[in-house]
Amino acid sequence: MGNCKISGDPSLAFIVEDRYGHRISYLRVSITDRCNERCHYCMPAEEQTWLPKAEILSYEEILRVIRAGTRLGISKVRVTGGEPLTRKNALWFMEQLGQLEGIRDLGLSTNGSLLAKPGNQGHSLTVAECLKRSGVRTVNVSLDTLDRATYEKTTGRDFLPKVLRGIEAARAAEFESIKINTVLMRHRNEHELWDLVEFAREKNLLLRFIELMPVSTTQVLTEENFLSAAEARKLVEFRYGKLEPVPEFRTNGPASYYRIPGTDQKVGFISAMTNLHFCETCNKLRLTCEGKLRPCLGSHLEFDLRSVLRDPAMTDADVERFFLEVVERKPEQHDFRNQYQPGRRMIAIGG
Ligand code: SAM
Ligand code: SF4
């Protein structure tokens, strides 16, 4: 198994560690490359094509991969896309996931537009309530702006009212946590950071500001539209005073959290581009919807697990071996700062 270490642990069945000491416990699973929105940084206008259905992993195939992962110490799964709730029977799939032994933390990333719709259980529950009943603990909702026109300009859809209803539905469903993910964009939402902080405080949501990453196409990230987390922090501090770091507060991901002075509110910053230590605590692998296992979002490395899954001669032990080989190939850090040329759209990788 080369350099990849597997060790026993009293609380986990295994800990899988790569050659740089990253302990892999988290699998982010994209179940579709389709979406009902068209965020320009994720799905540029010139690249709006979908994968044929036969190329997408079936739910059974995805469950087989996740089961193999749990046998190797994966305990957290976050389902994403595209927009995961647009895939047929997504709620059924979440229910299956909620029953898998070994998963202690199940989450979903969504644009929020479908959370308030009726779910599939006799239509008396919302989608959010069905997710909660399936065992979903955390829901991450993308929200870059509270201005309807800016929302439409950014996502290609006039969905802000639906998304706000979705957030209310998620609050009513009482998830353990609801996070709001805001991509920072100069000239687009830098003047709204305070409003987003107030909104999150009022609704008791955990707000995180995310630096724009150079995925999808080369036009996504430019000198002109990049707003760093440090600048965003200064903008927030201009109104609220010096933010207090809360290093002990972690949510199983790469955000650094700060407290707004004089309040209990924490705000996170995900600074993939400017924090040189960003990758040190990475604990993640990604499964794309067509079955590529990726050791890192910011690297072109990806490995075709689908051909293993669809080969009748391959056993679950082969799936596990494949998994470990990908862990072994995990890079020390992402390549985003090295003149990175995007190879794939974010929507096709799974954010
Ligand atoms: N549709 C769901 C949503 O919007 O949350 C899940 C998939 S989306 C690809 C996951 C996350 O990736 C979103 O929070 C989105 O803002 C983020 N994202 C997409 N493209 C990005 C980029 N170029 N830079 C930074 N974040 C990006
Ligand atoms: Fe769709 Fe989410 Fe990508 Fe926007 S960020 S296009 S909502 S997948």
PDB file of N, CA and C and ligand atoms in Angstrom, residues 32-44 48 50 80-84 109-113 142 144 151 154-155 159 183 216 346-348 350-351, ligand 2:
ATOM      1  N   THR A  32     -24.934  14.595  -8.968  1.00  0.00           N
ATOM      2  CA  THR A  32     -25.386  15.049 -10.289  1.00  0.00           C
ATOM      3  C   THR A  32     -24.542  16.224 -10.759  1.00  0.00           C
ATOM      4  N   ASP A  33     -24.430  16.374 -12.071  1.00  0.00           N
ATOM      5  CA  ASP A  33     -23.781  17.584 -12.597  1.00  0.00           C
ATOM      6  C   ASP A  33     -24.846  18.584 -13.050  1.00  0.00           C
ATOM      7  N   ARG A  34     -26.102  18.264 -12.795  1.00  0.00           N
ATOM      8  CA  ARG A  34     -27.183  19.155 -13.240  1.00  0.00           C
ATOM      9  C   ARG A  34     -27.571  20.137 -12.160  1.00  0.00           C
ATOM     10  N   CYS A  35     -28.148  21.234 -12.604  1.00  0.00           N
ATOM     11  CA  CYS A  35     -28.538  22.247 -11.632  1.00  0.00           C
ATOM     12  C   CYS A  35     -29.674  23.085 -12.176  1.00  0.00           C
ATOM     13  N   ASN A  36     -30.480  23.605 -11.272  1.00  0.00           N
ATOM     14  CA  ASN A  36     -31.553  24.510 -11.684  1.00  0.00           C
ATOM     15  C   ASN A  36     -31.085  25.970 -11.649  1.00  0.00           C
ATOM     16  N   GLU A  37     -29.819  26.203 -11.269  1.00  0.00           N
ATOM     17  CA  GLU A  37     -29.274  27.554 -11.352  1.00  0.00           C
ATOM     18  C   GLU A  37     -28.081  27.550 -12.309  1.00  0.00           C
ATOM     19  N   ARG A  38     -27.539  28.717 -12.557  1.00  0.00           N
ATOM     20  CA  ARG A  38     -26.447  28.852 -13.526  1.00  0.00           C
ATOM     21  C   ARG A  38     -25.385  29.817 -12.996  1.00  0.00           C
ATOM     22  N   CYS A  39     -24.871  29.537 -11.812  1.00  0.00           N
ATOM     23  CA  CYS A  39     -23.898  30.467 -11.226  1.00  0.00           C
ATOM     24  C   CYS A  39     -22.696  30.588 -12.174  1.00  0.00           C
ATOM     25  N   HIS A  40     -22.322  31.810 -12.496  1.00  0.00           N
ATOM     26  CA  HIS A  40     -21.334  31.985 -13.565  1.00  0.00           C
ATOM     27  C   HIS A  40     -19.965  31.433 -13.178  1.00  0.00           C
ATOM     28  N   TYR A  41     -19.670  31.400 -11.840  1.00  0.00           N
ATOM     29  CA  TYR A  41     -18.340  30.925 -11.427  1.00  0.00           C
ATOM     30  C   TYR A  41     -18.266  29.403 -11.381  1.00  0.00           C
ATOM     31  N   CYS A  42     -19.414  28.751 -11.501  1.00  0.00           N
ATOM     32  CA  CYS A  42     -19.488  27.299 -11.365  1.00  0.00           C
ATOM     33  C   CYS A  42     -19.800  26.655 -12.714  1.00  0.00           C
ATOM     34  N   MET A  43     -20.621  27.347 -13.470  1.00  0.00           N
ATOM     35  CA  MET A  43     -21.167  26.771 -14.687  1.00  0.00           C
ATOM     36  C   MET A  43     -21.237  27.858 -15.762  1.00  0.00           C
ATOM     37  N   PRO A  44     -20.089  28.194 -16.318  1.00  0.00           N
ATOM     38  CA  PRO A  44     -20.068  29.298 -17.276  1.00  0.00           C
ATOM     39  C   PRO A  44     -21.015  29.055 -18.453  1.00  0.00           C
ATOM     40  N   GLN A  48     -22.604  24.825 -20.769  1.00  0.00           N
ATOM     41  CA  GLN A  48     -23.795  24.279 -20.129  1.00  0.00           C
ATOM     42  C   GLN A  48     -24.295  22.995 -20.816  1.00  0.00           C
ATOM     43  N   TRP A  50     -24.839  18.642 -20.134  1.00  0.00           N
ATOM     44  CA  TRP A  50     -24.930  17.634 -19.062  1.00  0.00           C
ATOM     45  C   TRP A  50     -24.302  16.332 -19.510  1.00  0.00           C
ATOM     46  N   THR A  80     -23.434  16.574  -2.577  1.00  0.00           N
ATOM     47  CA  THR A  80     -23.417  17.830  -3.291  1.00  0.00           C
ATOM     48  C   THR A  80     -23.702  17.598  -4.767  1.00  0.00           C
ATOM     49  N   GLY A  81     -23.415  18.582  -5.597  1.00  0.00           N
ATOM     50  CA  GLY A  81     -23.660  18.433  -7.027  1.00  0.00           C
ATOM     51  C   GLY A  81     -22.823  19.474  -7.759  1.00  0.00           C
ATOM     52  N   GLY A  82     -23.324  19.925  -8.800  1.00  0.00           N
ATOM     53  CA  GLY A  82     -24.650  20.283  -9.220  1.00  0.00           C
ATOM     54  C   GLY A  82     -25.587  20.546  -8.019  1.00  0.00           C
ATOM     55  N   GLU A  83     -26.846  20.599  -8.339  1.00  0.00           N
ATOM     56  CA  GLU A  83     -27.801  20.760  -7.257  1.00  0.00           C
ATOM     57  C   GLU A  83     -28.335  19.370  -6.905  1.00  0.00           C
ATOM     58  N   PRO A  84     -27.924  18.829  -5.754  1.00  0.00           N
ATOM     59  CA  PRO A  84     -28.259  17.436  -5.452  1.00  0.00           C
ATOM     60  C   PRO A  84     -29.760  17.181  -5.394  1.00  0.00           C
ATOM     61  N   SER A 109     -25.053  19.914   0.655  1.00  0.00           N
ATOM     62  CA  SER A 109     -24.836  21.274   0.153  1.00  0.00           C
ATOM     63  C   SER A 109     -25.881  21.546  -0.909  1.00  0.00           C
ATOM     64  N   THR A 110     -26.513  22.696  -0.828  1.00  0.00           N
ATOM     65  CA  THR A 110     -27.619  22.986  -1.738  1.00  0.00           C
ATOM     66  C   THR A 110     -27.704  24.480  -2.007  1.00  0.00           C
ATOM     67  N   ASN A 111     -28.341  24.830  -3.119  1.00  0.00           N
ATOM     68  CA  ASN A 111     -28.599  26.257  -3.332  1.00  0.00           C
ATOM     69  C   ASN A 111     -29.852  26.689  -2.572  1.00  0.00           C
ATOM     70  N   GLY A 112     -30.545  25.753  -1.951  1.00  0.00           N
ATOM     71  CA  GLY A 112     -31.651  26.082  -1.054  1.00  0.00           C
ATOM     72  C   GLY A 112     -33.006  26.251  -1.732  1.00  0.00           C
ATOM     73  N   SER A 113     -33.010  26.278  -3.058  1.00  0.00           N
ATOM     74  CA  SER A 113     -34.254  26.663  -3.754  1.00  0.00           C
ATOM     75  C   SER A 113     -35.354  25.602  -3.635  1.00  0.00           C
ATOM     76  N   SER A 142     -25.958  27.895  -0.267  1.00  0.00           N
ATOM     77  CA  SER A 142     -25.202  28.958  -0.935  1.00  0.00           C
ATOM     78  C   SER A 142     -26.047  30.204  -1.033  1.00  0.00           C
ATOM     79  N   ASP A 144     -25.013  34.272  -1.981  1.00  0.00           N
ATOM     80  CA  ASP A 144     -23.965  35.273  -2.176  1.00  0.00           C
ATOM     81  C   ASP A 144     -24.468  36.689  -1.963  1.00  0.00           C
ATOM     82  N   TYR A 151     -28.804  38.573  -7.137  1.00  0.00           N
ATOM     83  CA  TYR A 151     -28.931  37.117  -7.092  1.00  0.00           C
ATOM     84  C   TYR A 151     -29.168  36.587  -8.507  1.00  0.00           C
ATOM     85  N   THR A 154     -26.078  36.764 -10.668  1.00  0.00           N
ATOM     86  CA  THR A 154     -25.017  35.818 -10.294  1.00  0.00           C
ATOM     87  C   THR A 154     -25.381  34.380 -10.627  1.00  0.00           C
ATOM     88  N   THR A 155     -26.633  34.035 -10.417  1.00  0.00           N
ATOM     89  CA  THR A 155     -27.030  32.617 -10.541  1.00  0.00           C
ATOM     90  C   THR A 155     -27.820  32.335 -11.816  1.00  0.00           C
ATOM     91  N   PHE A 159     -34.313  33.359  -8.154  1.00  0.00           N
ATOM     92  CA  PHE A 159     -34.752  32.388  -7.135  1.00  0.00           C
ATOM     93  C   PHE A 159     -34.595  32.894  -5.700  1.00  0.00           C
ATOM     94  N   VAL A 183     -19.757  33.232  -1.622  1.00  0.00           N
ATOM     95  CA  VAL A 183     -18.532  33.410  -2.404  1.00  0.00           C
ATOM     96  C   VAL A 183     -18.254  34.907  -2.515  1.00  0.00           C
ATOM     97  N   SER A 216     -13.575  25.900 -13.221  1.00  0.00           N
ATOM     98  CA  SER A 216     -14.530  26.086 -14.332  1.00  0.00           C
ATOM     99  C   SER A 216     -13.864  26.647 -15.593  1.00  0.00           C
ATOM    100  N   MET A 346     -16.690  23.470 -12.081  1.00  0.00           N
ATOM    101  CA  MET A 346     -16.957  23.140 -10.671  1.00  0.00           C
ATOM    102  C   MET A 346     -18.193  22.252 -10.587  1.00  0.00           C
ATOM    103  N   ILE A 347     -19.180  22.577 -11.389  1.00  0.00           N
ATOM    104  CA  ILE A 347     -20.446  21.839 -11.313  1.00  0.00           C
ATOM    105  C   ILE A 347     -20.244  20.356 -11.636  1.00  0.00           C
ATOM    106  N   ALA A 348     -19.226  20.051 -12.442  1.00  0.00           N
ATOM    107  CA  ALA A 348     -18.982  18.657 -12.819  1.00  0.00           C
ATOM    108  C   ALA A 348     -18.094  17.948 -11.794  1.00  0.00           C
ATOM    109  N   GLY A 350     -18.160  18.883  -8.315  1.00  0.00           N
ATOM    110  CA  GLY A 350     -18.904  18.807  -7.048  1.00  0.00           C
ATOM    111  C   GLY A 350     -18.212  19.688  -6.040  1.00  0.00           C
ATOM    112  N   GLY A 351     -18.910  20.727  -5.621  1.00  0.00           N
ATOM    113  CA  GLY A 351     -18.260  21.705  -4.727  1.00  0.00           C
ATOM    114  C   GLY A 351     -18.455  21.357  -3.286  1.00  0.00           C
TER     115      GLY A 351
HETATM  116 FE1  SF4 B   2     -25.721  25.175  -9.292  1.00  0.00          FE
HETATM  117 FE2  SF4 B   2     -24.542  25.287  -6.901  1.00  0.00          FE
HETATM  118 FE3  SF4 B   2     -23.107  25.518  -9.158  1.00  0.00          FE
HETATM  119 FE4  SF4 B   2     -24.735  27.459  -8.506  1.00  0.00          FE
HETATM  120  S1  SF4 B   2     -22.947  26.792  -7.304  1.00  0.00           S
HETATM  121  S2  SF4 B   2     -24.551  26.534 -10.571  1.00  0.00           S
HETATM  122  S3  SF4 B   2     -26.377  26.394  -7.533  1.00  0.00           S
HETATM  123  S4  SF4 B   2     -24.179  23.747  -8.499  1.00  0.00           S
END
